[in-house]
Structures are given as C-alpha cells and as structure tokens.
Tab-separated table of C-alpha atoms and ligand atoms in Angstrom:
chain	number	residue	atom	x	y	z
A	17	MET	CA	-1.064	60.890	44.212
A	18	PRO	CA	2.735	61.299	43.304
A	19	LEU	CA	4.823	63.047	45.949
A	20	TYR	CA	8.061	64.848	45.347
A	21	ARG	CA	10.472	67.029	47.325
A	22	ILE	CA	11.989	70.332	46.386
A	23	GLU	CA	14.237	72.917	47.892
A	24	ALA	CA	12.755	76.320	46.906
A	25	VAL	CA	12.518	80.242	47.487
A	26	VAL	CA	9.097	81.436	47.783
A	27	LEU	CA	8.749	84.125	45.015
A	28	SER	CA	5.444	85.359	45.655
A	29	HIS	CA	2.146	84.466	47.148
A	30	ARG	CA	-1.652	85.277	46.413
A	31	TYR	CA	-4.672	84.553	48.616
A	32	LEU	CA	-7.289	81.829	47.569
A	33	GLY	CA	-10.402	81.737	49.460
A	34	GLU	CA	-10.170	82.553	53.142
A	35	ALA	CA	-7.464	80.302	54.672
A	36	ASP	CA	-5.262	79.117	51.601
A	37	LYS	CA	-2.808	80.782	49.306
A	38	ILE	CA	-0.957	79.933	45.919
A	39	VAL	CA	2.569	80.308	46.075
A	40	THR	CA	5.030	80.665	43.218
A	41	LEU	CA	8.482	78.922	44.042
A	42	TYR	CA	11.664	78.785	42.502
A	43	SER	CA	13.188	75.410	43.168
A	44	ARG	CA	16.668	73.869	42.790
A	45	GLU	CA	15.150	71.009	41.083
A	46	LYS	CA	12.386	71.910	39.046
A	47	GLY	CA	12.738	75.695	38.394
A	48	LYS	CA	9.452	77.473	38.755
A	49	VAL	CA	6.584	75.778	40.395
A	50	ARG	CA	3.057	76.947	41.382
A	51	ALA	CA	1.361	75.417	44.282
A	52	VAL	CA	-1.464	75.383	46.645
A	53	ALA	CA	-0.949	76.011	50.422
A	54	ARG	CA	-4.054	74.824	51.933
A	55	GLY	CA	-4.821	76.477	55.439
A	56	ALA	CA	-1.368	78.598	55.225
A	57	ARG	CA	-3.000	81.725	56.143
A	58	ARG	CA	-4.431	80.269	59.621
A	59	PRO	CA	-2.368	81.024	62.695
A	60	ARG	CA	-0.030	78.266	63.888
A	61	ASN	CA	-0.696	76.404	60.651
A	62	ARG	CA	2.484	74.301	59.959
A	63	LEU	CA	2.741	75.620	56.269
A	64	LEU	CA	2.512	79.275	57.644
A	65	ALA	CA	6.242	80.036	58.223
A	66	GLY	CA	7.622	78.086	55.269
A	67	THR	CA	5.370	79.800	52.610
A	68	GLN	CA	6.210	83.345	53.332
A	69	PRO	CA	7.512	85.473	50.511
A	70	TYR	CA	11.339	85.015	50.333
A	71	SER	CA	11.479	81.972	52.633
A	72	HIS	CA	13.916	79.283	51.727
A	73	THR	CA	12.337	76.175	52.404
A	74	ASP	CA	12.195	72.279	51.742
A	75	PHE	CA	8.826	71.401	50.480
A	76	LEU	CA	7.092	67.835	49.999
A	77	LEU	CA	4.496	68.416	47.394
A	78	PHE	CA	1.981	66.026	45.575
A	79	SER	CA	0.715	66.502	42.011
A	80	GLY	CA	-2.863	65.920	41.115
A	81	ASN	CA	-5.183	67.463	38.770
A	82	GLY	CA	-4.436	71.060	38.327
A	83	LEU	CA	-1.960	72.947	40.671
A	84	ASP	CA	0.200	70.819	42.888
A	85	SER	CA	-0.228	70.972	46.639
A	86	ILE	CA	2.031	71.499	49.530
A	87	SER	CA	1.947	68.482	51.840
A	88	GLN	CA	4.645	69.576	54.217
A	89	CYS	CA	7.287	71.989	54.483
A	90	GLU	CA	10.276	72.769	56.664
A	91	LEU	CA	11.799	76.344	56.749
A	92	LYS	CA	15.606	76.638	56.376
A	93	GLU	CA	15.975	80.249	56.511
A	94	SER	CA	13.133	82.999	56.735
A	95	PHE	CA	15.222	86.070	55.419
A	96	TYR	CA	13.097	87.884	57.855
A	97	SER	CA	14.368	91.236	57.364
A	98	LEU	CA	13.436	91.337	53.711
A	99	ARG	CA	9.789	91.619	54.965
A	100	GLU	CA	10.545	94.152	57.870
A	101	ASP	CA	12.756	96.715	55.966
A	102	LEU	CA	11.180	98.651	53.313
A	103	ARG	CA	14.337	99.234	51.121
A	104	ARG	CA	15.192	95.645	51.309
A	105	MET	CA	11.563	94.540	50.809
A	106	ALA	CA	11.425	96.597	47.563
A	107	ALA	CA	14.660	95.009	46.334
A	108	ALA	CA	13.662	91.535	47.146
A	109	ALA	CA	10.173	92.194	45.549
A	110	TYR	CA	12.016	93.421	42.357
A	111	VAL	CA	14.327	90.352	42.026
A	112	ALA	CA	11.300	88.095	42.854
A	113	GLU	CA	9.199	89.777	39.747
A	114	LEU	CA	12.124	89.242	37.477
A	115	TYR	CA	12.231	85.651	38.293
A	116	ASP	CA	8.499	85.418	37.858
A	117	LEU	CA	8.365	87.321	34.736
A	118	LEU	CA	11.238	86.055	32.719
A	119	ILE	CA	11.472	82.307	33.609
A	120	GLU	CA	8.673	79.800	32.313
A	121	GLU	CA	7.509	77.097	34.477
A	122	GLY	CA	9.438	73.776	33.583
A	123	GLU	CA	12.791	75.704	32.667
A	124	ASN	CA	15.455	74.315	35.275
A	125	ASN	CA	18.586	76.105	35.914
A	126	GLU	CA	20.265	75.370	39.177
A	127	GLY	CA	22.571	78.573	38.626
A	128	LEU	CA	19.415	80.671	38.861
A	129	PHE	CA	18.543	78.908	42.139
A	130	PHE	CA	21.842	79.752	43.684
A	131	LEU	CA	21.934	83.210	42.418
A	132	LEU	CA	18.589	83.824	44.040
A	133	LEU	CA	19.766	82.628	47.297
A	134	SER	CA	22.995	84.451	47.216
A	135	THR	CA	21.088	87.773	46.225
A	136	LEU	CA	18.721	87.364	49.141
A	137	HIS	CA	21.767	87.074	51.443
A	138	LEU	CA	23.288	90.181	50.023
A	139	LEU	CA	19.922	91.979	50.316
A	140	THR	CA	19.589	90.869	54.091
A	141	ASP	CA	23.071	91.284	55.272
A	142	GLY	CA	24.814	93.967	53.036
A	143	GLU	CA	24.708	97.667	53.336
A	144	GLU	CA	25.188	97.958	49.598
A	145	ILE	CA	21.771	97.124	48.299
A	146	GLU	CA	22.288	99.170	44.961
A	147	LEU	CA	25.386	97.437	43.841
A	148	SER	CA	23.891	94.153	44.899
A	149	LEU	CA	20.952	94.644	42.505
A	150	ARG	CA	23.238	95.668	39.661
A	151	TYR	CA	25.477	92.457	40.197
A	152	PHE	CA	22.133	90.491	40.231
A	153	GLU	CA	20.963	91.942	37.156
A	154	LEU	CA	23.964	91.335	35.064
A	155	ARG	CA	24.377	87.629	36.463
A	156	PHE	CA	20.596	86.935	35.870
A	157	LEU	CA	20.804	88.166	32.316
A	158	SER	CA	24.025	85.979	31.890
A	159	LEU	CA	22.194	82.775	33.337
A	160	LEU	CA	19.195	83.407	30.941
A	161	GLY	CA	21.636	83.415	27.949
A	162	TYR	CA	21.471	87.195	27.392
A	163	GLN	CA	24.888	88.105	28.900
A	164	PRO	CA	25.541	91.678	27.130
A	165	GLN	CA	28.681	91.849	25.061
A	166	LEU	CA	31.236	93.836	26.903
A	167	PHE	CA	34.549	92.999	25.362
A	168	ARG	CA	34.025	94.524	21.981
A	169	CYS	CA	31.620	96.463	19.817
A	170	VAL	CA	28.304	94.498	19.772
A	171	HIS	CA	27.815	95.745	16.154
A	172	CYS	CA	31.235	95.925	14.291
A	173	GLY	CA	33.306	93.564	16.615
A	174	SER	CA	36.196	96.413	16.978
A	175	SER	CA	38.071	96.575	20.290
A	176	THR	CA	36.557	98.982	22.877
A	177	LYS	CA	39.538	99.401	24.910
A	178	GLU	CA	39.878	103.218	24.238
A	179	GLY	CA	37.531	106.070	23.727
A	180	PRO	CA	34.024	106.785	24.972
A	181	LEU	CA	31.455	104.093	24.798
A	182	ARG	CA	27.723	103.455	24.737
A	183	PHE	CA	25.550	100.842	25.667
A	184	SER	CA	22.692	99.394	23.496
A	185	GLY	CA	20.064	97.377	25.612
A	186	GLN	CA	18.475	96.391	22.302
A	187	LEU	CA	21.748	95.233	20.666
A	188	GLY	CA	22.904	93.775	24.055
A	189	GLY	CA	26.190	95.208	24.408
A	190	VAL	CA	28.768	98.243	24.168
A	191	LEU	CA	29.058	100.191	20.775
A	192	CYS	CA	32.146	101.848	19.655
A	193	PRO	CA	31.913	105.681	18.575
A	194	ASP	CA	31.638	104.588	14.844
A	195	CYS	CA	28.488	102.593	15.777
A	196	TRP	CA	26.574	104.887	18.055
A	197	GLY	CA	24.032	105.471	15.141
A	198	GLN	CA	23.128	101.778	15.509
A	199	ASP	CA	20.774	102.563	18.466
A	200	GLY	CA	19.798	106.115	19.198
A	201	ARG	CA	18.543	105.185	22.653
A	202	ALA	CA	22.058	103.712	23.690
A	203	VAL	CA	23.366	105.181	26.926
A	204	SER	CA	26.900	106.397	27.889
A	205	LEU	CA	29.150	104.128	29.597
A	206	ALA	CA	32.570	105.202	30.867
A	207	GLN	CA	35.592	102.896	30.405
A	208	GLY	CA	35.651	102.264	34.246
A	209	THR	CA	31.911	101.501	34.418
A	210	VAL	CA	32.505	98.734	31.461
A	211	GLU	CA	35.303	97.368	33.548
A	212	MET	CA	33.080	97.061	36.576
A	213	LEU	CA	30.546	95.167	34.706
A	214	LYS	CA	33.360	92.795	33.518
A	215	ARG	CA	34.342	92.320	37.113
A	216	PHE	CA	30.900	91.484	38.275
A	217	LEU	CA	31.029	88.459	35.665
A	218	THR	CA	33.915	86.925	37.452
A	219	THR	CA	33.448	88.091	41.132
A	220	SER	CA	31.701	86.179	43.888
A	221	PRO	CA	28.701	87.566	45.743
A	222	ARG	CA	30.801	87.572	48.917
A	223	ALA	CA	33.476	89.820	47.216
A	224	LEU	CA	31.116	92.460	46.068
A	225	ARG	CA	31.776	94.487	49.301
A	226	VAL	CA	35.136	95.587	47.942
A	227	PHE	CA	33.512	97.422	44.929
A	228	LYS	CA	33.087	101.106	45.197
A	229	ALA	CA	31.162	103.331	42.775
A	230	GLY	CA	30.604	107.134	42.485
A	231	PRO	CA	27.186	108.480	41.568
A	232	SER	CA	28.022	108.676	37.950
A	233	ALA	CA	29.029	105.097	37.511
A	234	ARG	CA	25.733	104.116	39.643
A	235	ARG	CA	23.742	105.924	37.352
A	236	GLU	CA	25.446	104.432	34.291
A	237	LEU	CA	25.174	100.838	35.660
A	238	ALA	CA	21.493	101.366	36.468
A	239	ALA	CA	20.687	102.737	32.986
A	240	ALA	CA	22.833	100.137	31.011
A	241	LEU	CA	21.392	97.173	32.865
A	242	ARG	CA	17.721	98.583	32.892
A	243	ALA	CA	17.880	99.008	29.128
A	244	CYS	CA	19.017	95.335	28.727
A	245	LEU	CA	16.481	93.912	31.111
A	246	GLU	CA	13.659	96.071	29.744
A	247	TYR	CA	14.152	94.833	26.192
A	248	ARG	CA	13.515	91.377	27.479
A	249	LEU	CA	10.508	92.045	29.643
A	250	PRO	CA	7.091	91.276	28.367
A	251	ARG	CA	5.483	94.299	30.496
A	252	GLU	CA	6.660	96.928	32.884
A	253	LEU	CA	7.749	95.606	36.244
A	254	LYS	CA	5.200	96.401	39.181
A	255	SER	CA	7.755	96.479	41.555
A	256	ARG	CA	9.905	98.946	39.880
A	257	ARG	CA	7.648	101.874	41.047
A	258	PHE	CA	7.802	100.653	44.725
A	259	LEU	CA	11.558	100.483	44.434
A	260	ALA	CA	11.740	104.073	42.858
A	261	LEU	CA	9.754	105.195	45.700
A	262	VAL	CA	11.646	103.950	48.597
A	263	GLN	CA	15.141	104.211	46.968
A	264	GLY	CA	14.946	107.201	44.833
A	265	ASP	CA	14.361	107.430	40.980
A	266	GLY	CA	17.054	105.919	38.667
A	267	PHE	CA	17.802	102.984	41.172
B	2	LIG	ZN1	31.610	99.387	16.429
C-alpha cells in the first residue's frame, strides 16, 4: 500500500468503534485529508497525542481502499491551551469548522495551511481573541478567492474615501451612499473600520497586537465579516453558538 507523508493540523476527530477515530486534517501538501487513526483512543497509544484536535503533527499515512490510515505520527506542537481554556477552545473550534465546511478535499493551498497555524498561535498566546478572529476571517476569505472589495464601491466602482459606507456580504464589498439600495441587509461601516480591514490585508499576524479597536468598530467588523462568510456557507456553523455562549453575542 502506498505510503505518504504530510505535515498537518488536526481540525476535528470523531470516534469510531471502541478504540479508533476518524480525524479530519488540514495539510500543507494535500489540503484537507480524512484518515482513520486505529487505536488512537487507547491510553499510551502512539497515535494519541498527535491526533488530538488542533495538534500540529507530521503524519505517515497509507492509502488503501476507502479512508487512508495513519501509520505513524510525530507531534510538533500540541496547542494544549486551546483544549483547556473555554474561550480559546471556542475560537479554535470556529476556525476549524470553517476549514472543514468551506474547503473541499483535494483542494491544496499552502497559504491556508500557514494561515491556520498562525491563527492557532494567535489564539494560544494572544490576549486579543476577538480581533484575531476578525483578522483570520478576512485573510481566510481572501485566500479562498472571496476577498471583499474595500477600495471602491462594489456596485458602481466609485471612490469610497469619503462619506458613510455600508457593507454588503452578498455583493462582497463596501457600498457608497448612492448604492445602499442594492442590498437592504448591508451593514454600516465607518471609514475607520474600512481602513482597519484594509490594514488587515497587509499586516503580518505578529503585528496584530498593535491594533486597537473600540466597541463600535468591533461590532462593525464582526457584522461585516459575518455577512461575508455566511453568504458562502452551506449551513449554519455549529461552533457559532458555542462561541456566542462563551464570548458573548455578536462576537
Ligand atoms: Zn456605488
């Protein structure tokens, strides 16, 4: 049976029988992969540590009929606090569910792998979980090819440097006052919030700590990015309720 190696993050796991589990991985080399981890729920099993949710692990897999199986794995980073702290856990579950839901198996995008790793680092070490998620959402949409139009009106193309703006998730960008009627569900967005979104596009994750945002900018960022994501989602996110429960509504 052919063997192959991948470096991956565990997005989720599901129990199978008494001792096995099926893991969904997002890998650097092959994108999303589902695989069986035999015996991984037994104490002291050699696959136990590397197949926990959010673990960053090197895997050796073999492909056969049906699902691939994990032959060996070596844990690189456990992201332990994402499984211990409820707020961080809820945020990580949300990120993992978006990867699971919006990316098909066989779609390979190394940028998405590195975004996942850097987001898990932000959620593990950072104090600013909320802005980390907003940053992640925008970069994730961009890497999937859905980067919202922030630099001019998405409908008429006119400059949006002045005046109040709205954001349409359905049209995928900002609307000038003349075009607000194009989407009755468009949400208000102050100029400063649009500028922050533009800066997210060019800022490295490490530089995110210099960003400051007040309550109204946070609400606007959350509403705009949520509208954009929900337009792309095939169903409601299960993790959203958990996130709202531990972080507060509108998070
Ligand atoms: Zn317009």
